[in-house]
Tab-separated table of C-alpha atoms and ligand atoms in Angstrom:
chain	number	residue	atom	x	y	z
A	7	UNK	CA	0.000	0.000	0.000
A	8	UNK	CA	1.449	3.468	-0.803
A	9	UNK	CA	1.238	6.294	1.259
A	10	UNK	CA	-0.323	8.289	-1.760
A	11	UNK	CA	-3.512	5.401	-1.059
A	12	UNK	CA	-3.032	5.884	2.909
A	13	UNK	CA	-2.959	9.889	2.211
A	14	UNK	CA	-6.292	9.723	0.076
A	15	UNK	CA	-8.079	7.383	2.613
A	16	UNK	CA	-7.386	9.675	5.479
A	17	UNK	CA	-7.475	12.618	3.038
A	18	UNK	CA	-11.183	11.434	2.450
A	19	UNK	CA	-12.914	10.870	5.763
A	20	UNK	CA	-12.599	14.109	6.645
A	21	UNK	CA	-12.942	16.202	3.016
A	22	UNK	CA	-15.308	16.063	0.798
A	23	UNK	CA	-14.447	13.485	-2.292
A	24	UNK	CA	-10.444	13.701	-0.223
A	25	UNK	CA	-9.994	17.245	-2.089
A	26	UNK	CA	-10.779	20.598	-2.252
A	27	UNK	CA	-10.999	20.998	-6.151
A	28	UNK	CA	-13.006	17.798	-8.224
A	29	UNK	CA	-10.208	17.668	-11.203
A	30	UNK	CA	-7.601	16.389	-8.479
A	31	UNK	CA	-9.206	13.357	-8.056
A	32	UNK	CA	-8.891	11.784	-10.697
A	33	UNK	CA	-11.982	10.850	-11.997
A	34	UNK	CA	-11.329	12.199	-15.466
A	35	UNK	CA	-8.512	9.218	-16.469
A	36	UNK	CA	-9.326	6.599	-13.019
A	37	UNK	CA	-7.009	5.667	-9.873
A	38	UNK	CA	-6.990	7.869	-7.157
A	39	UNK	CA	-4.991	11.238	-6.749
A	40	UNK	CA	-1.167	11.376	-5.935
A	41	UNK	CA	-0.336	13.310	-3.136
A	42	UNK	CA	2.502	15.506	-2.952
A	43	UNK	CA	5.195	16.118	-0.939
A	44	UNK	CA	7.112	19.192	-2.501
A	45	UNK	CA	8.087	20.740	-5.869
A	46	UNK	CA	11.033	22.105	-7.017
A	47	UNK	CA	11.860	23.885	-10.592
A	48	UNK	CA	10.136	21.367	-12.858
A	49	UNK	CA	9.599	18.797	-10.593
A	50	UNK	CA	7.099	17.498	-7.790
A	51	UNK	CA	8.151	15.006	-5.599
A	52	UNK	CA	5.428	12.806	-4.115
A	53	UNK	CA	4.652	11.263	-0.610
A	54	UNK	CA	6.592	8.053	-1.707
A	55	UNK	CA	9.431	9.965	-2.970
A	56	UNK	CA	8.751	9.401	-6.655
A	57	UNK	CA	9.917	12.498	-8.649
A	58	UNK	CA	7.536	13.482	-11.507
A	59	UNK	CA	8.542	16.416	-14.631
A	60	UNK	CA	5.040	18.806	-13.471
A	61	UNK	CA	3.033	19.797	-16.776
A	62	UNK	CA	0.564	20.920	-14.180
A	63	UNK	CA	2.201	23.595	-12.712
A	64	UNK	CA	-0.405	23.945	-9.887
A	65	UNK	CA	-3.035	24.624	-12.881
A	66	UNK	CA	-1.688	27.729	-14.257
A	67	UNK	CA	0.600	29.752	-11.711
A	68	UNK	CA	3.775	28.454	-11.435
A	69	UNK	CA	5.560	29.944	-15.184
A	70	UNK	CA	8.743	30.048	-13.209
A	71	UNK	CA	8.757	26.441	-11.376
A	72	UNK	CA	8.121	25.291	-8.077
A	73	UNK	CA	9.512	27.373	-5.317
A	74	UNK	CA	11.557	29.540	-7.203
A	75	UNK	CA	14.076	31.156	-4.762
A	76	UNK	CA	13.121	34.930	-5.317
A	77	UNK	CA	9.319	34.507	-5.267
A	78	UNK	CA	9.576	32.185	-2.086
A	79	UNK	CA	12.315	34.881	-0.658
A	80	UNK	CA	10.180	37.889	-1.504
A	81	UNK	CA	7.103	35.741	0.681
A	82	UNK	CA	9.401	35.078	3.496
A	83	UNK	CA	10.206	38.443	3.899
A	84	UNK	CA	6.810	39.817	3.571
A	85	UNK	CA	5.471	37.221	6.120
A	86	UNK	CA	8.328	38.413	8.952
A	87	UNK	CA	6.356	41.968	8.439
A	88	UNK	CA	3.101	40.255	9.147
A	89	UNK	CA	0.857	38.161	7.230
A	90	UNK	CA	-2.387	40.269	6.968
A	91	UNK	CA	-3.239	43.848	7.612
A	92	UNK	CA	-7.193	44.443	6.263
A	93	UNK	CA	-5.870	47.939	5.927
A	94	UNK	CA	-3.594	48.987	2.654
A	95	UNK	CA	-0.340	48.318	1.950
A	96	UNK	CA	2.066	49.587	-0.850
A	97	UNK	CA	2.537	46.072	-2.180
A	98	UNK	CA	-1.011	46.252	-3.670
A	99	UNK	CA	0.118	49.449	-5.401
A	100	UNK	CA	3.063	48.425	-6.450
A	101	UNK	CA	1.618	44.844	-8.507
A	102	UNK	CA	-1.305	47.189	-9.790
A	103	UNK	CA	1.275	49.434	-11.412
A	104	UNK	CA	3.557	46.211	-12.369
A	105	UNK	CA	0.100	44.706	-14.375
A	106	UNK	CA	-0.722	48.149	-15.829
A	107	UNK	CA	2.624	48.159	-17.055
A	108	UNK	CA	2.110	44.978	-18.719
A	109	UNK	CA	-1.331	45.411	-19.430
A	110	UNK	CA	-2.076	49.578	-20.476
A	111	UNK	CA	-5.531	48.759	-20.874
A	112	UNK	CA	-5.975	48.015	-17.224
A	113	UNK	CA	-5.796	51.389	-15.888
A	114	UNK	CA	-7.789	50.825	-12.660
A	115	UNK	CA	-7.640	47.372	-10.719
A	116	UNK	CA	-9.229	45.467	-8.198
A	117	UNK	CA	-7.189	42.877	-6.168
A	118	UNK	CA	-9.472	39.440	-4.883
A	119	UNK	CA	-8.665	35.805	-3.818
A	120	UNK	CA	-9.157	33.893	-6.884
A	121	UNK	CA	-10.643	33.669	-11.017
A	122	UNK	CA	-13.886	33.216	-9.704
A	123	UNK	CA	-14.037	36.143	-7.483
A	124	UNK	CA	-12.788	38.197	-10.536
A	125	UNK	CA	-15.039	36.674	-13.126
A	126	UNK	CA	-18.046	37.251	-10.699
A	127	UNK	CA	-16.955	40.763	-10.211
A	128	UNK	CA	-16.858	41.376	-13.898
A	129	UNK	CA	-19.945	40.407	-14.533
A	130	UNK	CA	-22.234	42.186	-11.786
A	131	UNK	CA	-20.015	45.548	-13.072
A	132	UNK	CA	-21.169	44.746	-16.874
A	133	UNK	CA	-24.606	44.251	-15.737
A	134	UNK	CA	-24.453	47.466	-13.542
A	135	UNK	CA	-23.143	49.486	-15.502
A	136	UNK	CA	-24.821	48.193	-18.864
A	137	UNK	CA	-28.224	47.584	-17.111
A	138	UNK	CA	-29.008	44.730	-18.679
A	139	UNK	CA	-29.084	41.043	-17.508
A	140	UNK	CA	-27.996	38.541	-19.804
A	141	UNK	CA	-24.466	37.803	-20.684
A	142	UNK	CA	-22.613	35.977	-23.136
A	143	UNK	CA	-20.635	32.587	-22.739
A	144	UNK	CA	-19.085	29.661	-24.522
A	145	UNK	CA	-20.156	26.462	-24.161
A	146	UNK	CA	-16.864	24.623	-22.964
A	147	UNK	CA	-15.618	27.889	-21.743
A	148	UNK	CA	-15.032	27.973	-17.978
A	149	UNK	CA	-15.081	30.788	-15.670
A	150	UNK	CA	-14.676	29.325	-12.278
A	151	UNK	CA	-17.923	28.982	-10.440
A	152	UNK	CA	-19.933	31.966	-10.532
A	153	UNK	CA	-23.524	30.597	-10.741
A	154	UNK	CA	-24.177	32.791	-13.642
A	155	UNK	CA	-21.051	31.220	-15.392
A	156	UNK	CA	-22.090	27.207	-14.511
A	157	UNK	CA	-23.807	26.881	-18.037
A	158	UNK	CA	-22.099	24.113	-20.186
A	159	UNK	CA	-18.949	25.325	-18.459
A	160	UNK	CA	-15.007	23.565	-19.126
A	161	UNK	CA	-12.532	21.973	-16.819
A	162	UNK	CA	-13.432	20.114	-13.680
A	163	UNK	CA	-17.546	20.459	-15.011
A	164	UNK	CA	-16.607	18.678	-18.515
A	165	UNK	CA	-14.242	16.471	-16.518
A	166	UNK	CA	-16.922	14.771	-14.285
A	167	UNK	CA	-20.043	15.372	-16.734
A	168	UNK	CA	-21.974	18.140	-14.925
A	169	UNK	CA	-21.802	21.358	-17.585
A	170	UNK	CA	-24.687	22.554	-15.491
A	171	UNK	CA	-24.474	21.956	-11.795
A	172	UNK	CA	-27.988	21.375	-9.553
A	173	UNK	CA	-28.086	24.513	-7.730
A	174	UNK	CA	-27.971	27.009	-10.222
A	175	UNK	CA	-31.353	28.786	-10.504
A	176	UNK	CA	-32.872	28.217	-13.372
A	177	UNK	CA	-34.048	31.809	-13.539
A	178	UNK	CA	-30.654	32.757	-13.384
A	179	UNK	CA	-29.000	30.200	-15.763
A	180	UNK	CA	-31.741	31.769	-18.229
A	181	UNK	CA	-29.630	35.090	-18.400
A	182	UNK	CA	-26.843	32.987	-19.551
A	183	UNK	CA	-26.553	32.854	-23.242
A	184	UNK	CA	-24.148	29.829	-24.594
A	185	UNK	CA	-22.060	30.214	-28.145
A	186	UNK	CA	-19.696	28.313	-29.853
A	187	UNK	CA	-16.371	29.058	-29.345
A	188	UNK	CA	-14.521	30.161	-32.939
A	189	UNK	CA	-17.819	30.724	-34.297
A	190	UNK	CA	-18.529	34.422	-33.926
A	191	UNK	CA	-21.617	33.934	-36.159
A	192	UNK	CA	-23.204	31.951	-33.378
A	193	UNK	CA	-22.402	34.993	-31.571
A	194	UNK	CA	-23.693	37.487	-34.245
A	195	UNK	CA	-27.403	35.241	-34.050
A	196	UNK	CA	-28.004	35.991	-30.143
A	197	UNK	CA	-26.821	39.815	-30.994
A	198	UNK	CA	-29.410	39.590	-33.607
A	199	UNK	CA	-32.160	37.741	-31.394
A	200	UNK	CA	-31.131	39.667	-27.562
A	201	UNK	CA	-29.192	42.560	-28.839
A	202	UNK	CA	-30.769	45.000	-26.094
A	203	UNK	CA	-30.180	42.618	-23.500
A	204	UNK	CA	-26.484	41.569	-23.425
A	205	UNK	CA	-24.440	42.988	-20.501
A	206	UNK	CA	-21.530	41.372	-21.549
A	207	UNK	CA	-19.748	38.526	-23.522
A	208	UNK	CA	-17.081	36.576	-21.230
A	209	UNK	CA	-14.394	34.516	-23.205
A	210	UNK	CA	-11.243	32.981	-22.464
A	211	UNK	CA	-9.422	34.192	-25.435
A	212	UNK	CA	-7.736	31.063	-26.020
A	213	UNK	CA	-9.801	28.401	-24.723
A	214	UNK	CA	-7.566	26.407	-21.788
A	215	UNK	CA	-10.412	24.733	-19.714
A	216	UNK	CA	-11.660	22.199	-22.929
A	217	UNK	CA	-8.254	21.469	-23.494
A	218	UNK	CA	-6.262	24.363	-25.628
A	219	UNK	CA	-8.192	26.047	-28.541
A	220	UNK	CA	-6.186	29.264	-29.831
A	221	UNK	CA	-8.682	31.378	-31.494
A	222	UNK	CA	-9.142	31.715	-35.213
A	223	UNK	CA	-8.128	34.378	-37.172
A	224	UNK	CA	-10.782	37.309	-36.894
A	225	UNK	CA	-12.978	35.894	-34.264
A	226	UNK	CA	-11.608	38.265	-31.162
A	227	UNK	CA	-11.956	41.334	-33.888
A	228	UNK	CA	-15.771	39.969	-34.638
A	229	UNK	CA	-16.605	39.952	-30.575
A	230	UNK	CA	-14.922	43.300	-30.241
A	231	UNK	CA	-17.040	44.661	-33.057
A	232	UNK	CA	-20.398	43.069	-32.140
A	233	UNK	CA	-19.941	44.217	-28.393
A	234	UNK	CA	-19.445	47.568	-29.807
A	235	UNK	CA	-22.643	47.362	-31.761
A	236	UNK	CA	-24.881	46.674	-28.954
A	237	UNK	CA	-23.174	48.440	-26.517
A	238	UNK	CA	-22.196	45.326	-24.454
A	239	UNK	CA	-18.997	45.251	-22.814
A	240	UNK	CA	-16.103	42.514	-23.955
A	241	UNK	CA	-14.298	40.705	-21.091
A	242	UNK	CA	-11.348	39.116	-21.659
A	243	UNK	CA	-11.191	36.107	-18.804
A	244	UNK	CA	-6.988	36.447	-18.822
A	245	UNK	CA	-6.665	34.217	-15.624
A	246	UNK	CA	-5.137	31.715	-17.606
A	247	UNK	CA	-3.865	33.261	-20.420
A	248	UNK	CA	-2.677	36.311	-18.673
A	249	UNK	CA	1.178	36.356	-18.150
A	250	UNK	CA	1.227	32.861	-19.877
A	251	UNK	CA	0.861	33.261	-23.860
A	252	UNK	CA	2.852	36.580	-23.727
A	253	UNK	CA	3.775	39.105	-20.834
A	254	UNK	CA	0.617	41.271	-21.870
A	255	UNK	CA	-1.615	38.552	-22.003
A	256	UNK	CA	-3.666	37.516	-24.744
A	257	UNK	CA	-4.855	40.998	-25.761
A	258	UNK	CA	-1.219	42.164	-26.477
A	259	UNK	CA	-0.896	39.195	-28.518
A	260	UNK	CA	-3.709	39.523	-30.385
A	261	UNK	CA	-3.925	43.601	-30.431
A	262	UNK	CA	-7.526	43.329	-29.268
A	263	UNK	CA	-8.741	45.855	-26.461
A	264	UNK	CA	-11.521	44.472	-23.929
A	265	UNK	CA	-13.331	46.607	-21.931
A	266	UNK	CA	-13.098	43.950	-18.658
A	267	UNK	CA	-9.984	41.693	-17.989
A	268	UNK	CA	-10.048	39.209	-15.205
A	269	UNK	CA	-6.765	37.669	-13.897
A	270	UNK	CA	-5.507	35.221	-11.401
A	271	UNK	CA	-3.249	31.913	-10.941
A	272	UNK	CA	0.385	33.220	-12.614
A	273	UNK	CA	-0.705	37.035	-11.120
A	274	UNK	CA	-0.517	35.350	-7.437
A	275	UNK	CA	3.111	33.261	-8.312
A	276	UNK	CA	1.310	30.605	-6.637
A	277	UNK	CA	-0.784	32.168	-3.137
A	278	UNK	CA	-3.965	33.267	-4.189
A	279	UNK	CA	-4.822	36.199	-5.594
A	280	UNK	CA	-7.586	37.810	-8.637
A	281	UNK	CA	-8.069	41.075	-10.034
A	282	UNK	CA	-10.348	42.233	-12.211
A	283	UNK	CA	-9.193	45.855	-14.605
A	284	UNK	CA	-10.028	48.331	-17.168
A	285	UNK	CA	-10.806	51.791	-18.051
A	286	UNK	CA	-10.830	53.891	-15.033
A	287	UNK	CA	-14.404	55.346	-16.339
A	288	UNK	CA	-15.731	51.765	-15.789
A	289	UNK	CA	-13.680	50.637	-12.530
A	290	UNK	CA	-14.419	53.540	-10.708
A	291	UNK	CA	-18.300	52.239	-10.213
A	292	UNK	CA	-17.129	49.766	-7.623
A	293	UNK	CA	-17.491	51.021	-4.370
A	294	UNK	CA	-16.396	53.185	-2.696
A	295	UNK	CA	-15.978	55.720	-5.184
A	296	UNK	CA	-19.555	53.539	-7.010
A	297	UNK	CA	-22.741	51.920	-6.264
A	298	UNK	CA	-21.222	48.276	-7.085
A	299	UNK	CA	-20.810	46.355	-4.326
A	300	UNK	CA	-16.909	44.384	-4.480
A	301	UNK	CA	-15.297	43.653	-0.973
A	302	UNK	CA	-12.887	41.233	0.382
A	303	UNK	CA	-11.512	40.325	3.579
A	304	UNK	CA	-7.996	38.568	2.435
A	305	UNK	CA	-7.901	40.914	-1.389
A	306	UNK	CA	-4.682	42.645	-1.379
A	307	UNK	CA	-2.892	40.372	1.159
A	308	UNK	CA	0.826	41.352	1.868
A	309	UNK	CA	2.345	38.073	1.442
A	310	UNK	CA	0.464	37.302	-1.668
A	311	UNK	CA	1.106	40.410	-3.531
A	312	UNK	CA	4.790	39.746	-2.705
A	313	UNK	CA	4.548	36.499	-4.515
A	314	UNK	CA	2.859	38.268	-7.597
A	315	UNK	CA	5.064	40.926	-7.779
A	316	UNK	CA	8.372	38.933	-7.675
A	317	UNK	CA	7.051	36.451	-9.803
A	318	UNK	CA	5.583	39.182	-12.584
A	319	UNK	CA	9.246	41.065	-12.103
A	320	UNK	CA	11.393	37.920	-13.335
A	321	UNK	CA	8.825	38.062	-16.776
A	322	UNK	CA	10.286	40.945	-18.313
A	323	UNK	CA	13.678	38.886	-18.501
A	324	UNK	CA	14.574	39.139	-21.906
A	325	UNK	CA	13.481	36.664	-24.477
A	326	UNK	CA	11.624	34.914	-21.394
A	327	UNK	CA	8.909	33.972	-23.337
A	328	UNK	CA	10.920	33.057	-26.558
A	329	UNK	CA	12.581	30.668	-24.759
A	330	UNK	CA	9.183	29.142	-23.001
A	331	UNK	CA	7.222	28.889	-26.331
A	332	UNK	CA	10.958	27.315	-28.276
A	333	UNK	CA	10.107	24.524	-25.053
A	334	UNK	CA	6.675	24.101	-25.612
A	335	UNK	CA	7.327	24.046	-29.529
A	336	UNK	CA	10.010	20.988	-28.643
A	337	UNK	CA	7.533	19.316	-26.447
A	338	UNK	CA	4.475	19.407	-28.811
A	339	UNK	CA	6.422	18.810	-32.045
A	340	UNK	CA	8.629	15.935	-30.102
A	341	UNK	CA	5.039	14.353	-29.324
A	342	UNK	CA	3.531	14.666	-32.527
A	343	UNK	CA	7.049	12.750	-34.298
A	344	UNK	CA	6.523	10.498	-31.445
A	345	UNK	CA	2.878	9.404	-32.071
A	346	UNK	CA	3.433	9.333	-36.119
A	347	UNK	CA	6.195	6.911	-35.770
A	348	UNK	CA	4.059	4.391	-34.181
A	349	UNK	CA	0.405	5.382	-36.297
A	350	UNK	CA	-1.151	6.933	-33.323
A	351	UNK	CA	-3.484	9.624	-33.990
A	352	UNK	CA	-2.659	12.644	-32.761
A	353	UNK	CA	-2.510	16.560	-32.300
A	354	UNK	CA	-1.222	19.698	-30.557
A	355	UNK	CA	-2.434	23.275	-30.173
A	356	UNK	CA	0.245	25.737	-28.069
A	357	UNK	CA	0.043	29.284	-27.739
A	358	UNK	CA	2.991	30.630	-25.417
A	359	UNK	CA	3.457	28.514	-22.609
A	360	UNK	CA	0.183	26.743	-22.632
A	361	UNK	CA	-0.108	23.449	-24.607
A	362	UNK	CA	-3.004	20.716	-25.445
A	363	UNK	CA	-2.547	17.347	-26.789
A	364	UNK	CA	-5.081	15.203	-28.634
A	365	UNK	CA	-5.902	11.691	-29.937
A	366	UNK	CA	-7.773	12.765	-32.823
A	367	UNK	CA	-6.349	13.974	-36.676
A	368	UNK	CA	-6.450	17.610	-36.297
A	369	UNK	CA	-7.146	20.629	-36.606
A	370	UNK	CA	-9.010	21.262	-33.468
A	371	UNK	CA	-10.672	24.069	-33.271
A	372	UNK	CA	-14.240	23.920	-31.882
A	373	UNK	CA	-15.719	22.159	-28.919
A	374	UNK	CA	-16.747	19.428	-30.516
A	375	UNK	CA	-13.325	18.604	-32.165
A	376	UNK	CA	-12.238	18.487	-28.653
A	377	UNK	CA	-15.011	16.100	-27.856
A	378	UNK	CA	-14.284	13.563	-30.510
A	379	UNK	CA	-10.698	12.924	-29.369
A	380	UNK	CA	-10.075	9.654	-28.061
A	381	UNK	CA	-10.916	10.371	-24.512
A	382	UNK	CA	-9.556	6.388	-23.693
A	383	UNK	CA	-6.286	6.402	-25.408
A	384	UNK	CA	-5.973	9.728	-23.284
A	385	UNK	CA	-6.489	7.917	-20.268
A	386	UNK	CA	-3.857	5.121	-20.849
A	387	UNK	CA	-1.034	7.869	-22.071
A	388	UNK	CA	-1.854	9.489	-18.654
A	389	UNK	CA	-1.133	6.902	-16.625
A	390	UNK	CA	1.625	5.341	-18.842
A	391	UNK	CA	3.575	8.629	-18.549
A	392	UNK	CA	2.310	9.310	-14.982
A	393	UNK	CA	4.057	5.615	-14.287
A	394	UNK	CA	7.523	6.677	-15.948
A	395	UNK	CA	7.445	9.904	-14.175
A	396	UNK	CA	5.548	12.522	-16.260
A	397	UNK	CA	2.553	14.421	-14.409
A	398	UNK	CA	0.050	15.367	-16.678
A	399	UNK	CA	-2.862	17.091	-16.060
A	400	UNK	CA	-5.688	14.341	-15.259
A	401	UNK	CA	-8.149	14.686	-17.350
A	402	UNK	CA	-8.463	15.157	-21.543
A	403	UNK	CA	-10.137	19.041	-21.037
A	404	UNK	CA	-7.412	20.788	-19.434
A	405	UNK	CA	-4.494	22.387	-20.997
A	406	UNK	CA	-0.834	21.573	-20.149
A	407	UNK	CA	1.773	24.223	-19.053
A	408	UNK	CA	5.525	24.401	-19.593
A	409	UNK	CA	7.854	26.667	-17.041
A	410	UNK	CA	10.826	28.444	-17.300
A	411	UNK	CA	12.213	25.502	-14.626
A	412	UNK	CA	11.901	23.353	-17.742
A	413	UNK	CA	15.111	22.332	-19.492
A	414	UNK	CA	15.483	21.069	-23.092
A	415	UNK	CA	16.913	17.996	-21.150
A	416	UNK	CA	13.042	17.169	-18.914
A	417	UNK	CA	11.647	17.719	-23.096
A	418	UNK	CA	13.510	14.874	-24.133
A	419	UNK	CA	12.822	13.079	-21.477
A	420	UNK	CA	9.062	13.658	-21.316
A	421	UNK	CA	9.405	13.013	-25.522
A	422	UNK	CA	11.251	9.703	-24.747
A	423	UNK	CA	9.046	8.328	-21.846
A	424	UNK	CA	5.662	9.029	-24.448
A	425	UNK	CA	7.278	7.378	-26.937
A	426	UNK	CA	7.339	4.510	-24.715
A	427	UNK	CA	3.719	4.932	-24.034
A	428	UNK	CA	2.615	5.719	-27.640
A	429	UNK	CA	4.673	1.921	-28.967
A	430	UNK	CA	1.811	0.130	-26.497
A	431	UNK	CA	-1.031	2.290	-27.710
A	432	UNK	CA	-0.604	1.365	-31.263
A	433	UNK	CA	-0.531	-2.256	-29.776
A	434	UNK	CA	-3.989	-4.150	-29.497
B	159	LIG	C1	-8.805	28.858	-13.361
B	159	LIG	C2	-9.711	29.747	-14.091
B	159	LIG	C3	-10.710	30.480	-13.442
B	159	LIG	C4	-11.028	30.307	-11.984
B	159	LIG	O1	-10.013	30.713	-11.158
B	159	LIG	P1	-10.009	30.173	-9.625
B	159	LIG	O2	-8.854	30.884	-9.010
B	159	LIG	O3	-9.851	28.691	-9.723
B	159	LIG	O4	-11.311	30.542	-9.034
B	159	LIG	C5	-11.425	31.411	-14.170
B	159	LIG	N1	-11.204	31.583	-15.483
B	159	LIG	C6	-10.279	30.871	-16.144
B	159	LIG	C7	-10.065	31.124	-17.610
B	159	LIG	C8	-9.510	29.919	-15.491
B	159	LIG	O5	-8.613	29.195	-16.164
């Protein structure tokens, strides 16, 4: 018996399912959860000592590895001047001017605790500010857990089968309008039909919770301009992609200018922390200075804008995220030689230093190309890797992350162990 199996059993008597997020368990690929012991640059050691090269990186945050030595210096330091104040510090100031630096469009922000606290604040601001009630969402397209945003949502709801969880309101879920990603006419025909009533329309400019779907050409430009037309507002859900496909986040890369952006994971280096920006016109309706109500007990906490702030500093390193996307570019072009040699069908999307992998002939571009890959052979490359020391993410919907921690060396080695793992899936 492991301890990883001893760990879950206790883990589970006394929290619900054994953990405090559903994707951790498992249930996406089978088994039961491996529980960790520590990380450290690109790898996480477990509770029986196994070491494993981390594609996971805690979900999003960690771009520079596990425990990198400035980020967990600048959090020691902070946490010898005390851990919480309620009262305002100059580290909140100082990350707000480090993201507006990164991120122009964000000229006023508001620090929370997490994506979904962000997302949730972006919406009730669209909606107050707009008046109207409905928003905008893609089916596959995950927000964290707002009820408003629980409508055929991605990640740990696609995982386990649940796109809309029991209690959601139906007369709320009704407000919530579902398109298909990449398909900005779907978009255009609920303009058309609800014009008058669209607050806002929430994306994830590329799609990282079915998997990773980069957009197509023209379809951010097509939400920009329909938003424009009916005087609904465009937020750009950056928790993911922000700091991760380039150092101004998706809407640098793509030159497109939302009126919202919501942030989190990579903005926290790995404690928790949200914020949700934009034009000062618009963020100055949160209280106090506006009606709309936003608060937070731990938003703006010392220690974990000292995380974000060293973490967000080491970014601007030149050619930082050359060098991540040249990575990712070896991984998912290693795989794909890998899977071809032995007539496994298979593809890769990467934008940056997010990746998704696929058992299907590509392109994949829309929700339901994500839905036709082989969600089995995904399951058996999981735990074939996860056995010769490769943590994936578990489950066929998320996308995979590559860190600065990562040498060319843990690529060839994560190419090699796959190829391993591809031989016996082209096997009976
Ligand atoms: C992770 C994620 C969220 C939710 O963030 P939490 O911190 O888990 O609440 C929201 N939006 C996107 C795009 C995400 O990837």
């Amino acid at each position: 018996m492991t301890a990883s199996h001893r760990a879950f059993m206790r883990a589970r008597s006394v929290i619900a399912g054994g953990v405090n997020s559903p994707v951790r368990a498992f249930k996406g690929v089978g088994g039961e959860p491996i529980f960790m012991q520590r990380g450290e640059g690109a790898y996480l050691f477990d509770v029986d000592g196994r070491r494993y090269i981390d594609y996971v990186g805690a979900w999003g945050p960690l771009i520079l590895g596990h425990a990198d030595a400035d980020v967990t210096r600048a959090v020691a330091d902070a946490a010898a001047r005390g851990l919480a104040f309620g009262a305002p510090t100059e580290g909140e100031t100082e990350l707000a001017l480090e993201v507006r630096a990164l991120m122009p469009g964000l000229e006023r922000l508001r620090f929370v605790s997490s994506g979904t606290e962000a997302t949730m604040t972006a919406l009730r601001l669209a909606r107050a500010v707009t008046g109207r009630d409905k928003v905008v969402k893609f089916e596959g397209g995950y927000h964290g857990h707002p009820d408003s945003l629980l409508v055929k949502a991605g990640s740990g709801a696609l995982t386990l089968g649940v796109p809309t969880s029991p209690g959601v309101p139906a007369a709320l879920a009704a407000h919530t309008l579902v398109a298909r990603f990449n398909d900005a006419d779907s978009v255009g025909a609920l303009f058309a039909q609800h014009g008058n009533d669209i607050a806002a329309v929430i994306v994830e400019p590329v799609a990282g919770n079915m998997n990773c779907v980069p957009p197509v050409a023209g379809f951010h430009e097509r939400l920009r301009a329909l938003c424009d037309q009916y005087g609904a507002l465009l937020i750009f859900d950056e928790v993911m992609t922000g700091f991760r496909v380039a150092a101004g986040g998706a809407q640098a890369l793509f030159g497109i200018r939302p009126d919202l952006t919501t942030l989190g994971k990579i903005i926290g280096g790995g404690l928790p922390v949200g914020a949700v920006g934009g034009p000062a016109a618009l963020m100055d309706q949160l209280l106090p200075d506006g009606p709309v109500f936003q608060a937070g007990t731990n938003s703006g906490n010392p220690v974990a804008m000292a995380a974000g702030l060293a973490t967000l500093k080491k970014l601007k390193a030149p050619g930082f995220y050359e060098t991540l996307s040249q990575r990712v570019a070896a991984l998912t072009v290693g795989l794909s030689e890998a899977a071809a040699r032995h007539g496994v069908a298979f593809t890769t999307n990467a934008v940056g230093g997010m990746f998704g992998l696929f058992f299907a002939e590509g392109p994949v571009r829309y929700y339901d190309d994500v839905m036709r890959a082989d969600a089995d052979r995904f399951r058996r490359f999981f735990h074939g890797l996860l056995g010769l020391g490769v943590y994936l993410a578990p489950s066929a919907y998320e996308a995979g992350f590559v860190s600065a921690a990562h040498t060319p060396a843990d690529i060839s080695a994560t190419v090699a162990a796959a190829e391993q793992v591809f031989s016996r899936l082209s096997g009976p």
